[in-house]
Coordinates of C-alpha atoms in Angstrom, one line a residue:
M1 CA -27.8 -89.4 -41.8
S2 CA -30.3 -87.5 -39.8
H3 CA -30.2 -83.8 -39.0
A4 CA -31.8 -81.8 -36.2
A5 CA -34.9 -79.9 -37.2
P6 CA -34.4 -76.2 -37.7
L7 CA -35.6 -74.0 -34.8
P8 CA -37.9 -71.1 -35.4
R9 CA -36.1 -67.8 -35.1
G10 CA -39.0 -65.8 -33.6
T11 CA -41.3 -66.5 -30.7
T12 CA -44.4 -68.4 -31.4
G13 CA -46.6 -66.9 -28.7
G14 CA -46.7 -63.8 -26.6
T15 CA -48.0 -60.4 -27.0
R16 CA -49.4 -58.8 -30.1
T17 CA -47.6 -55.7 -31.3
R18 CA -49.3 -52.9 -33.0
T19 CA -48.3 -51.8 -36.4
P20 CA -46.1 -48.7 -36.5
D21 CA -47.8 -45.4 -36.9
V22 CA -46.3 -43.8 -39.9
F23 CA -48.5 -40.7 -40.0
S24 CA -48.2 -37.6 -37.9
P25 CA -51.0 -36.6 -35.5
R26 CA -51.9 -33.7 -37.9
T27 CA -52.4 -36.3 -40.7
H28 CA -54.7 -38.3 -38.4
A29 CA -56.7 -35.1 -37.5
I30 CA -57.2 -34.3 -41.2
G31 CA -58.1 -37.9 -42.0
R32 CA -60.8 -38.0 -39.3
W33 CA -62.7 -35.5 -41.5
A34 CA -61.4 -36.2 -45.0
L35 CA -62.2 -39.9 -45.1
P36 CA -65.8 -39.5 -43.9
F37 CA -66.2 -36.6 -46.3
A38 CA -64.9 -38.7 -49.2
I39 CA -67.3 -41.5 -48.3
G40 CA -70.1 -38.9 -47.9
L41 CA -69.4 -37.5 -51.4
V42 CA -69.7 -41.0 -52.9
Y43 CA -72.9 -41.6 -50.9
G44 CA -74.4 -38.3 -51.9
Y45 CA -73.6 -38.7 -55.5
W46 CA -75.0 -42.2 -55.5
V47 CA -78.2 -41.1 -53.8
A48 CA -78.7 -38.2 -56.2
A49 CA -78.1 -40.4 -59.2
L50 CA -80.7 -42.9 -57.9
R51 CA -83.2 -40.1 -57.3
R52 CA -83.0 -38.8 -60.9
S53 CA -83.4 -42.3 -62.3
G54 CA -81.3 -41.7 -65.4
G55 CA -82.9 -38.4 -66.2
P56 CA -81.1 -35.1 -66.7
I57 CA -78.9 -33.6 -64.0
T58 CA -80.7 -30.6 -62.6
T59 CA -79.7 -27.9 -60.0
G60 CA -82.2 -29.4 -57.6
N61 CA -80.5 -32.8 -58.0
L62 CA -77.1 -31.3 -57.4
V63 CA -78.3 -29.5 -54.3
Y64 CA -79.9 -32.7 -53.0
G65 CA -76.7 -34.6 -53.5
F66 CA -74.6 -32.0 -51.7
V67 CA -77.1 -31.7 -48.8
T68 CA -77.1 -35.5 -48.5
T69 CA -73.3 -35.5 -48.5
I70 CA -73.1 -32.9 -45.7
V71 CA -75.7 -34.6 -43.5
F72 CA -74.2 -38.1 -44.1
T73 CA -70.7 -36.8 -43.3
L74 CA -71.8 -35.0 -40.1
L75 CA -73.7 -38.1 -38.9
L76 CA -70.7 -40.3 -39.7
V77 CA -68.2 -38.1 -37.9
G78 CA -70.5 -37.8 -34.9
F79 CA -71.0 -41.6 -34.9
L80 CA -67.3 -42.3 -35.2
Y81 CA -66.7 -40.0 -32.3
V82 CA -69.4 -41.4 -30.0
A83 CA -69.6 -45.1 -30.8
P84 CA -66.1 -46.2 -29.7
R85 CA -66.8 -44.9 -26.2
L86 CA -69.7 -47.2 -25.8
P87 CA -69.7 -50.8 -24.6
R88 CA -69.5 -53.4 -27.3
E89 CA -73.2 -54.2 -27.4
L90 CA -74.2 -50.5 -27.9
H91 CA -71.3 -50.0 -30.3
A92 CA -72.6 -52.8 -32.5
F93 CA -76.1 -51.5 -32.1
M94 CA -75.0 -48.1 -33.3
W95 CA -73.5 -49.7 -36.4
F96 CA -76.8 -51.6 -36.9
L97 CA -78.7 -48.3 -36.7
F98 CA -76.3 -46.3 -38.9
T99 CA -75.9 -48.9 -41.7
G100 CA -79.6 -49.8 -41.7
T101 CA -80.6 -46.2 -41.9
A102 CA -78.0 -45.3 -44.6
F103 CA -78.9 -48.3 -46.7
G104 CA -82.7 -47.6 -46.2
F105 CA -82.4 -44.0 -47.3
W106 CA -80.2 -45.0 -50.3
F107 CA -82.5 -47.8 -51.4
S108 CA -85.7 -45.7 -51.0
Q109 CA -84.4 -43.3 -53.6
S110 CA -84.8 -46.0 -56.2
G111 CA -88.6 -45.9 -56.0
A112 CA -89.0 -49.3 -54.3
S113 CA -91.9 -50.0 -52.0
V114 CA -91.6 -49.0 -48.4
L115 CA -92.1 -52.5 -47.2
L116 CA -89.2 -53.8 -49.3
T117 CA -87.0 -50.9 -48.2
V118 CA -87.7 -51.6 -44.5
V119 CA -87.1 -55.3 -44.8
L120 CA -83.8 -54.9 -46.7
S121 CA -82.7 -52.2 -44.3
L122 CA -83.3 -54.5 -41.4
V123 CA -81.4 -57.3 -43.1
V124 CA -78.4 -55.1 -43.9
G125 CA -78.5 -53.5 -40.4
V126 CA -78.8 -56.8 -38.5
A127 CA -76.0 -58.3 -40.6
S128 CA -73.6 -55.4 -40.0
G129 CA -74.6 -55.3 -36.3
L130 CA -73.9 -59.0 -35.8
I131 CA -70.6 -58.7 -37.7
C132 CA -69.5 -55.7 -35.6
F133 CA -70.6 -57.4 -32.3
Y134 CA -68.5 -60.5 -33.2
W135 CA -65.5 -58.3 -34.1
Y136 CA -65.7 -56.3 -30.8
Y137 CA -66.3 -59.5 -28.8
T138 CA -63.2 -61.2 -30.2
H139 CA -61.0 -58.1 -30.0
E140 CA -61.8 -56.9 -26.5
D141 CA -61.1 -58.4 -23.1
A142 CA -63.8 -59.0 -20.5
E143 CA -63.9 -55.4 -19.3
G144 CA -64.3 -54.1 -22.9
H145 CA -60.7 -52.8 -23.4
R146 CA -59.4 -53.3 -27.0
L147 CA -56.6 -55.9 -27.2
D148 CA -54.7 -54.0 -30.0
R149 CA -54.0 -50.9 -27.9
P150 CA -52.9 -50.2 -24.4
P151 CA -55.4 -48.7 -21.8
A152 CA -56.1 -45.0 -22.0
D153 CA -53.8 -44.2 -19.0
E154 CA -50.9 -45.9 -20.7
R155 CA -51.3 -44.3 -24.1
Q156 CA -49.1 -41.4 -25.1
I157 CA -51.0 -38.1 -25.0
L158 CA -50.6 -36.1 -28.1
P159 CA -47.6 -33.7 -27.9
A160 CA -48.3 -29.9 -27.6
R161 CA -47.3 -29.5 -31.3
A162 CA -50.2 -31.8 -32.3
R163 CA -52.8 -29.8 -30.5
T164 CA -52.2 -26.7 -32.5
P165 CA -55.0 -25.7 -35.0
L166 CA -54.7 -27.0 -38.5
T167 CA -53.4 -24.1 -40.7

């Protein structure tokens, strides 16, 4: 005896839906600084550890690590603010510059030759730039609007409560 094939319960095509936003606007505002700062702390510690080459931890080494953390964090926050407003080509190029420079500075602390540092920085930068360009190219329409979010005029503007200073 034959039976009819079961029908799918959901739609197979159609529009993509965005995942629900479970955090408040205040949490997002804190995260825009906290996450780059945490990444900067790891980066600064790693650069300082490479610079001392297994030697003792000194005050100069700690200061170097914290200055690296602050500079890296400020550059990353500025980059994350500016880059999404650029067309996909420049956005990917900014990632190329940022990752190549960050990797080059990190790798140069190990005492490697300048030529090796430049070559590896270019390889890492080009790889990340190409990956980012591919990502933006496949996740944007022809005009450069991201497919996973509505255009800016259709997005909900933050409520007045969210614009209050963080206290």
